[in-house]
Amino acid sequence: MSNNKKKNLTPTQQEYQALAGKREVKRPLFKNCIKAFLVGGTICVIGQLIATFYMYFFKFTEQNVGNPTVATLIFITMILTGIGIYDHIAQFAGAGTAVPVTGFGNAVISAAIEHRTEGFVLGVGGNMFKLAGTVILFGVFSAFIVALIKTILIQWGGL
Amino acid sequence: MLKLNKLLYSIIFPLLILSSCNTEEDNRFTSEDANNDITKISNTSPVDQSFSNEVKDFVMKKDEVTGVRGVNTETRILLAIEVAHLSQFNEQDHEKKVKKELEKKYPNKKIIVSSDQKFFFELDELEKQVQNNKIKRDELTKRVESLEKLINDEA
């Protein structure tokens, strides 16, 4: 809570805040970071394996191997989320599983599962991209901005 | 956890098995040094590869290049370079630099240089085939042309 808000509290409330602060379980921040690093790194290694696999056996170059790799990773996560394994990994690793592209697959499917009881059209269809929609929106928007800047720099900046 | 193990195995094992079954006998001269990963093809192959061997030697002398594969036909040479790990950020610059220098040195040949890992794999396989005389002259030309197309493919 910000300091500004604390000033408006009554003395009893302030006392309570101090007590709560003391009793609060400290988050193991460093441990969480290590876990996220290790699990996130493992996901990236799997991604690199898949990318190399596609390059070795199919006609993909380093330039365009990203597309099938991302699709495969998301597909694997979706299956893992559906059968309930990804939840356990995410519980353990936190941001390590949310930041890579696998977090996107998880966000889509978990929302679909959650709203399944509301019907297929309004429930699953309407809520599937509740969480992942922001990723798509801001992803497309930032890509547009970056492309715009690049175009301007190349056209008029002489890069 | 058991379920997780099973699933991981079902993903990783097929990958391992698939990656180990595509082999061609390797009769080339190969260097053991990981930082100077160069191979040479003997001159008994259908298209004389002494030119590509010479170019490979020249490119390998550069500090930032750690590996090179290449095959030449009568008119052109296809070269795949592997750049040192930290230099990979400006991989494309190195690629262009090497290409420019080679074009200056060998003005009458068409030179195609790529730092893409895909071409390293492909040319490695092609080199083995050339060394073992498994590929005919016009087949080689066709393969080189199709690889050239793949390099220029933007999508």
CSV table of C-alpha atoms in Angstrom, one decimal:
chain,number,residue,atom,x,y,z
A,1,MET,CA,0.0,0.0,0.0
A,2,SER,CA,1.3,3.4,-0.8
A,3,ASN,CA,2.4,5.8,1.9
A,4,ASN,CA,-0.1,8.4,0.9
A,5,LYS,CA,-3.0,6.1,1.7
A,6,LYS,CA,-1.5,5.0,5.0
A,7,LYS,CA,-1.7,8.6,6.4
A,8,ASN,CA,-5.5,8.5,6.1
A,9,LEU,CA,-5.9,5.4,8.2
A,10,THR,CA,-7.1,5.5,11.8
A,11,PRO,CA,-4.5,4.5,14.5
A,12,THR,CA,-6.2,1.1,14.9
A,13,GLN,CA,-5.9,0.4,11.2
A,14,GLN,CA,-2.3,1.5,11.2
A,15,GLU,CA,-1.6,-0.9,14.1
A,16,TYR,CA,-3.3,-3.7,12.2
A,17,GLN,CA,-1.2,-2.9,9.1
A,18,ALA,CA,2.0,-3.1,11.1
A,19,LEU,CA,0.9,-6.4,12.7
A,20,ALA,CA,-0.1,-7.9,9.3
A,21,GLY,CA,3.2,-6.8,7.9
A,22,LYS,CA,5.0,-8.6,10.6
A,23,ARG,CA,3.0,-11.8,10.3
A,24,GLU,CA,3.1,-11.9,6.6
A,25,VAL,CA,5.0,-14.9,5.2
A,26,LYS,CA,8.0,-13.6,3.3
A,27,ARG,CA,8.0,-14.7,-0.4
A,28,PRO,CA,11.2,-16.6,-1.3
A,29,LEU,CA,12.0,-14.2,-4.1
A,30,PHE,CA,15.4,-15.5,-4.9
A,31,LYS,CA,14.3,-19.1,-4.9
A,32,ASN,CA,11.4,-18.3,-7.2
A,33,CYS,CA,13.7,-16.6,-9.6
A,34,ILE,CA,16.0,-19.6,-9.7
A,35,LYS,CA,13.0,-21.9,-10.3
A,36,ALA,CA,11.6,-19.7,-13.0
A,37,PHE,CA,15.1,-19.5,-14.7
A,38,LEU,CA,15.6,-23.2,-14.7
A,39,VAL,CA,12.1,-24.2,-15.9
A,40,GLY,CA,11.9,-21.3,-18.4
A,41,GLY,CA,15.4,-22.3,-19.7
A,42,THR,CA,14.3,-26.0,-20.0
A,43,ILE,CA,11.3,-24.9,-22.1
A,44,CYS,CA,13.6,-22.9,-24.3
A,45,VAL,CA,15.9,-25.9,-24.7
A,46,ILE,CA,12.9,-28.0,-25.8
A,47,GLY,CA,12.0,-25.2,-28.3
A,48,GLN,CA,15.6,-25.2,-29.7
A,49,LEU,CA,15.4,-29.0,-30.1
A,50,ILE,CA,12.1,-28.7,-32.0
A,51,ALA,CA,13.6,-25.9,-34.2
A,52,THR,CA,16.7,-27.9,-35.0
A,53,PHE,CA,14.5,-30.9,-35.7
A,54,TYR,CA,12.4,-28.9,-38.2
A,55,MET,CA,15.5,-27.5,-39.8
A,56,TYR,CA,17.2,-30.9,-40.1
A,57,PHE,CA,14.3,-32.9,-41.5
A,58,PHE,CA,12.1,-30.2,-43.3
A,59,LYS,CA,12.7,-27.3,-45.6
A,60,PHE,CA,12.9,-24.7,-43.0
A,61,THR,CA,15.7,-22.2,-42.7
A,62,GLU,CA,16.8,-20.3,-39.5
A,63,GLN,CA,14.7,-17.4,-40.8
A,64,ASN,CA,11.4,-19.1,-40.9
A,65,VAL,CA,11.7,-22.1,-38.5
A,66,GLY,CA,10.3,-20.0,-35.7
A,67,ASN,CA,6.7,-20.3,-37.0
A,68,PRO,CA,6.3,-24.1,-36.8
A,69,THR,CA,8.3,-24.2,-33.6
A,70,VAL,CA,6.0,-21.7,-31.8
A,71,ALA,CA,3.0,-23.6,-33.1
A,72,THR,CA,4.3,-26.9,-31.9
A,73,LEU,CA,5.2,-25.5,-28.5
A,74,ILE,CA,1.8,-24.0,-28.1
A,75,PHE,CA,0.1,-27.2,-29.2
A,76,ILE,CA,2.1,-29.3,-26.7
A,77,THR,CA,1.2,-26.8,-23.9
A,78,MET,CA,-2.4,-27.0,-24.8
A,79,ILE,CA,-2.4,-30.7,-24.5
A,80,LEU,CA,-0.5,-30.6,-21.2
A,81,THR,CA,-3.0,-28.0,-19.9
A,82,GLY,CA,-5.9,-30.1,-21.0
A,83,ILE,CA,-4.8,-33.2,-19.1
A,84,GLY,CA,-3.8,-31.1,-16.1
A,85,ILE,CA,0.0,-31.5,-16.1
A,86,TYR,CA,0.9,-27.9,-17.0
A,87,ASP,CA,-0.8,-26.6,-13.8
A,88,HIS,CA,1.6,-28.5,-11.7
A,89,ILE,CA,4.6,-27.2,-13.6
A,90,ALA,CA,3.3,-23.7,-13.4
A,91,GLN,CA,2.7,-24.0,-9.7
A,92,PHE,CA,6.3,-24.9,-9.3
A,93,ALA,CA,7.9,-22.5,-11.8
A,94,GLY,CA,5.7,-19.4,-11.8
A,95,ALA,CA,6.9,-16.9,-14.3
A,96,GLY,CA,9.2,-19.5,-15.9
A,97,THR,CA,6.2,-21.0,-17.5
A,98,ALA,CA,4.1,-17.9,-18.1
A,99,VAL,CA,6.7,-15.7,-19.9
A,100,PRO,CA,7.7,-18.1,-22.8
A,101,VAL,CA,5.1,-18.7,-25.5
A,102,THR,CA,3.8,-21.7,-23.7
A,103,GLY,CA,2.1,-19.3,-21.3
A,104,PHE,CA,-0.1,-18.2,-24.2
A,105,GLY,CA,-1.3,-21.7,-24.9
A,106,ASN,CA,-2.0,-22.2,-21.2
A,107,ALA,CA,-4.0,-19.0,-21.0
A,108,VAL,CA,-6.2,-19.9,-23.9
A,109,ILE,CA,-7.0,-23.5,-22.8
A,110,SER,CA,-7.4,-22.7,-19.1
A,111,ALA,CA,-9.9,-20.0,-19.9
A,112,ALA,CA,-11.8,-22.4,-22.2
A,113,ILE,CA,-11.9,-25.1,-19.5
A,114,GLU,CA,-13.1,-22.6,-16.9
A,115,HIS,CA,-16.1,-21.4,-19.0
A,116,ARG,CA,-17.0,-24.8,-20.4
A,117,THR,CA,-20.1,-25.0,-18.3
A,118,GLU,CA,-21.5,-21.8,-19.9
A,119,GLY,CA,-21.9,-23.5,-23.2
A,120,PHE,CA,-19.8,-23.8,-26.3
A,121,VAL,CA,-20.6,-20.6,-28.1
A,122,LEU,CA,-21.0,-18.0,-25.3
A,123,GLY,CA,-18.9,-19.9,-22.8
A,124,VAL,CA,-15.9,-21.4,-24.5
A,125,GLY,CA,-16.1,-19.2,-27.7
A,126,GLY,CA,-16.7,-16.0,-25.9
A,127,ASN,CA,-14.2,-16.4,-23.1
A,128,MET,CA,-11.4,-18.4,-24.7
A,129,PHE,CA,-9.3,-15.3,-25.5
A,130,LYS,CA,-10.3,-13.4,-22.3
A,131,LEU,CA,-6.7,-13.6,-21.1
A,132,ALA,CA,-4.8,-14.3,-24.3
A,133,GLY,CA,-6.6,-11.5,-26.2
A,134,THR,CA,-4.5,-8.9,-24.6
A,135,VAL,CA,-1.4,-10.7,-25.8
A,136,ILE,CA,-2.7,-10.7,-29.3
A,137,LEU,CA,-3.8,-7.1,-29.3
A,138,PHE,CA,-0.7,-5.6,-27.8
A,139,GLY,CA,1.5,-8.0,-29.8
A,140,VAL,CA,0.0,-6.9,-33.1
A,141,PHE,CA,0.0,-3.3,-32.0
A,142,SER,CA,3.6,-3.2,-30.9
A,143,ALA,CA,4.6,-5.1,-34.1
A,144,PHE,CA,2.8,-2.4,-36.1
A,145,ILE,CA,4.6,0.4,-34.3
A,146,VAL,CA,8.0,-1.3,-34.7
A,147,ALA,CA,7.3,-1.9,-38.4
A,148,LEU,CA,6.3,1.8,-38.8
A,149,ILE,CA,9.5,3.0,-37.1
A,150,LYS,CA,11.6,0.6,-39.3
A,151,THR,CA,9.9,1.8,-42.4
A,152,ILE,CA,10.5,5.4,-41.5
A,153,LEU,CA,14.1,4.8,-40.7
A,154,ILE,CA,14.8,2.9,-43.9
A,155,GLN,CA,12.8,5.2,-46.2
A,156,TRP,CA,14.0,8.5,-44.8
A,157,GLY,CA,16.8,7.8,-42.4
A,158,GLY,CA,18.9,6.1,-45.0
A,159,LEU,CA,19.6,3.0,-42.8
B,1,MET,CA,4.8,-37.1,-11.9
B,2,LEU,CA,4.7,-40.5,-13.6
B,3,LYS,CA,2.4,-39.2,-16.2
B,4,LEU,CA,4.8,-36.3,-16.8
B,5,ASN,CA,7.7,-38.7,-17.3
B,6,LYS,CA,5.8,-40.7,-19.8
B,7,LEU,CA,4.9,-37.7,-21.8
B,8,LEU,CA,8.4,-36.3,-21.8
B,9,TYR,CA,9.8,-39.6,-23.0
B,10,SER,CA,7.2,-39.8,-25.7
B,11,ILE,CA,8.3,-36.4,-27.0
B,12,ILE,CA,12.1,-36.7,-26.6
B,13,PHE,CA,12.7,-40.3,-27.6
B,14,PRO,CA,11.2,-40.0,-31.1
B,15,LEU,CA,13.3,-36.9,-31.7
B,16,LEU,CA,16.5,-38.8,-30.6
B,17,ILE,CA,15.7,-41.8,-32.7
B,18,LEU,CA,14.8,-39.7,-35.8
B,19,SER,CA,18.0,-37.7,-35.5
B,20,SER,CA,20.2,-40.7,-35.3
B,21,CYS,CA,18.9,-42.6,-38.4
B,22,ASN,CA,20.0,-40.4,-41.2
B,23,THR,CA,23.6,-41.2,-41.9
B,24,GLU,CA,25.9,-41.3,-44.8
B,25,GLU,CA,29.4,-42.7,-44.6
B,26,ASP,CA,31.9,-39.9,-43.9
B,27,ASN,CA,35.2,-40.3,-45.9
B,28,ARG,CA,36.1,-36.6,-46.0
B,29,PHE,CA,39.1,-35.0,-44.4
B,30,THR,CA,37.6,-33.6,-41.2
B,31,SER,CA,39.3,-31.5,-38.5
B,32,GLU,CA,38.9,-32.4,-34.8
B,33,ASP,CA,39.2,-28.9,-33.6
B,34,ALA,CA,35.7,-27.5,-32.7
B,35,ASN,CA,36.8,-23.9,-33.4
B,36,ASN,CA,38.2,-24.8,-36.9
B,37,ASP,CA,35.4,-27.0,-38.1
B,38,ILE,CA,36.5,-27.6,-41.7
B,39,THR,CA,36.1,-30.5,-44.1
B,40,LYS,CA,37.8,-31.3,-47.4
B,41,ILE,CA,36.6,-33.3,-50.3
B,42,SER,CA,39.1,-35.4,-52.3
B,43,ASN,CA,39.5,-34.7,-56.0
B,44,THR,CA,38.0,-37.9,-57.3
B,45,SER,CA,34.5,-36.5,-57.2
B,46,PRO,CA,32.5,-35.9,-60.4
B,47,VAL,CA,32.9,-32.1,-60.1
B,48,ASP,CA,36.4,-31.0,-59.1
B,49,GLN,CA,36.1,-29.7,-55.6
B,50,SER,CA,39.6,-28.2,-55.2
B,51,PHE,CA,38.1,-24.7,-55.7
B,52,SER,CA,35.7,-25.1,-52.7
B,53,ASN,CA,38.6,-26.6,-50.6
B,54,GLU,CA,40.7,-23.5,-51.4
B,55,VAL,CA,37.9,-21.1,-50.6
B,56,LYS,CA,37.1,-23.0,-47.3
B,57,ASP,CA,40.7,-22.6,-46.3
B,58,PHE,CA,40.6,-18.9,-47.0
B,59,VAL,CA,37.4,-18.4,-45.1
B,60,MET,CA,38.5,-20.5,-42.1
B,61,LYS,CA,41.5,-18.1,-41.5
B,62,LYS,CA,39.1,-15.5,-40.2
B,63,ASP,CA,38.8,-15.2,-36.5
B,64,GLU,CA,35.0,-15.0,-36.2
B,65,VAL,CA,34.4,-18.1,-38.4
B,66,THR,CA,34.4,-21.3,-36.5
B,67,GLY,CA,33.1,-23.7,-39.1
B,68,VAL,CA,32.7,-23.9,-42.9
B,69,ARG,CA,31.1,-26.2,-45.4
B,70,GLY,CA,31.0,-25.7,-49.2
B,71,VAL,CA,30.3,-27.3,-52.5
B,72,ASN,CA,31.1,-25.9,-55.9
B,73,THR,CA,29.8,-26.5,-59.4
B,74,GLU,CA,31.5,-25.2,-62.6
B,75,THR,CA,29.9,-21.8,-62.3
B,76,ARG,CA,29.1,-21.2,-58.7
B,77,ILE,CA,30.1,-22.0,-55.1
B,78,LEU,CA,27.7,-22.4,-52.2
B,79,LEU,CA,29.3,-21.7,-48.8
B,80,ALA,CA,27.8,-22.2,-45.3
B,81,ILE,CA,29.7,-20.5,-42.4
B,82,GLU,CA,29.4,-21.0,-38.7
B,83,VAL,CA,30.1,-17.8,-36.7
B,84,ALA,CA,31.6,-17.7,-33.2
B,85,HIS,CA,28.9,-17.7,-30.5
B,86,LEU,CA,29.2,-14.0,-29.5
B,87,SER,CA,29.6,-12.8,-33.0
B,88,GLN,CA,26.2,-14.3,-33.9
B,89,PHE,CA,24.4,-11.1,-33.1
B,90,ASN,CA,25.8,-9.6,-36.3
B,91,GLU,CA,26.0,-12.8,-38.2
B,92,GLN,CA,24.6,-11.3,-41.4
B,93,ASP,CA,27.3,-8.6,-41.4
B,94,HIS,CA,30.0,-11.3,-41.3
B,95,GLU,CA,28.2,-13.1,-44.1
B,96,LYS,CA,28.2,-10.1,-46.3
B,97,LYS,CA,31.8,-9.3,-45.5
B,98,VAL,CA,32.9,-12.8,-46.5
B,99,LYS,CA,30.9,-12.7,-49.6
B,100,LYS,CA,32.4,-9.3,-50.7
B,101,GLU,CA,35.9,-10.5,-50.1
B,102,LEU,CA,35.4,-13.7,-52.0
B,103,GLU,CA,33.7,-11.8,-54.9
B,104,LYS,CA,36.7,-9.6,-55.1
B,105,LYS,CA,39.1,-12.6,-55.0
B,106,TYR,CA,37.2,-14.8,-57.5
B,107,PRO,CA,35.4,-12.4,-59.8
B,108,ASN,CA,34.4,-15.0,-62.4
B,109,LYS,CA,32.4,-17.3,-60.1
B,110,LYS,CA,29.0,-16.7,-58.6
B,111,ILE,CA,29.5,-16.8,-54.8
B,112,ILE,CA,26.7,-17.6,-52.4
B,113,VAL,CA,27.4,-17.4,-48.7
B,114,SER,CA,25.0,-18.1,-45.9
B,115,SER,CA,25.4,-18.3,-42.1
B,116,ASP,CA,22.1,-20.1,-41.7
B,117,GLN,CA,22.3,-23.4,-39.8
B,118,LYS,CA,20.0,-25.1,-42.3
B,119,PHE,CA,22.6,-24.7,-45.0
B,120,PHE,CA,25.3,-26.0,-42.8
B,121,PHE,CA,23.3,-29.2,-42.3
B,122,GLU,CA,22.4,-29.4,-46.0
B,123,LEU,CA,25.9,-28.8,-47.3
B,124,ASP,CA,27.4,-31.2,-44.8
B,125,GLU,CA,25.2,-33.9,-46.2
B,126,LEU,CA,25.9,-32.9,-49.8
B,127,GLU,CA,29.6,-32.9,-49.2
B,128,LYS,CA,29.4,-36.5,-48.0
B,129,GLN,CA,27.5,-37.5,-51.1
B,130,VAL,CA,30.0,-35.8,-53.4
B,131,GLN,CA,32.9,-37.4,-51.6
B,132,ASN,CA,31.3,-40.9,-51.9
B,133,ASN,CA,30.5,-40.3,-55.6
B,134,LYS,CA,26.8,-40.9,-54.8
B,135,ILE,CA,25.7,-37.8,-56.8
B,136,LYS,CA,25.9,-37.1,-60.5
B,137,ARG,CA,27.1,-33.9,-62.1
B,138,ASP,CA,23.6,-32.6,-63.1
B,139,GLU,CA,22.1,-33.8,-59.9
B,140,LEU,CA,24.6,-31.7,-58.0
B,141,THR,CA,23.8,-28.7,-60.2
B,142,LYS,CA,20.1,-29.2,-59.4
B,143,ARG,CA,20.7,-29.6,-55.7
B,144,VAL,CA,22.8,-26.4,-55.6
B,145,GLU,CA,20.2,-24.5,-57.5
B,146,SER,CA,17.4,-25.6,-55.2
B,147,LEU,CA,19.5,-24.7,-52.1
B,148,GLU,CA,20.2,-21.3,-53.7
B,149,LYS,CA,16.4,-20.8,-54.1
B,150,LEU,CA,15.9,-21.7,-50.4
B,151,ILE,CA,18.5,-19.1,-49.3
B,152,ASN,CA,16.7,-16.4,-51.3
B,153,ASP,CA,13.3,-17.5,-50.0
B,154,GLU,CA,12.0,-14.7,-47.8
B,155,ALA,CA,8.8,-16.2,-46.4
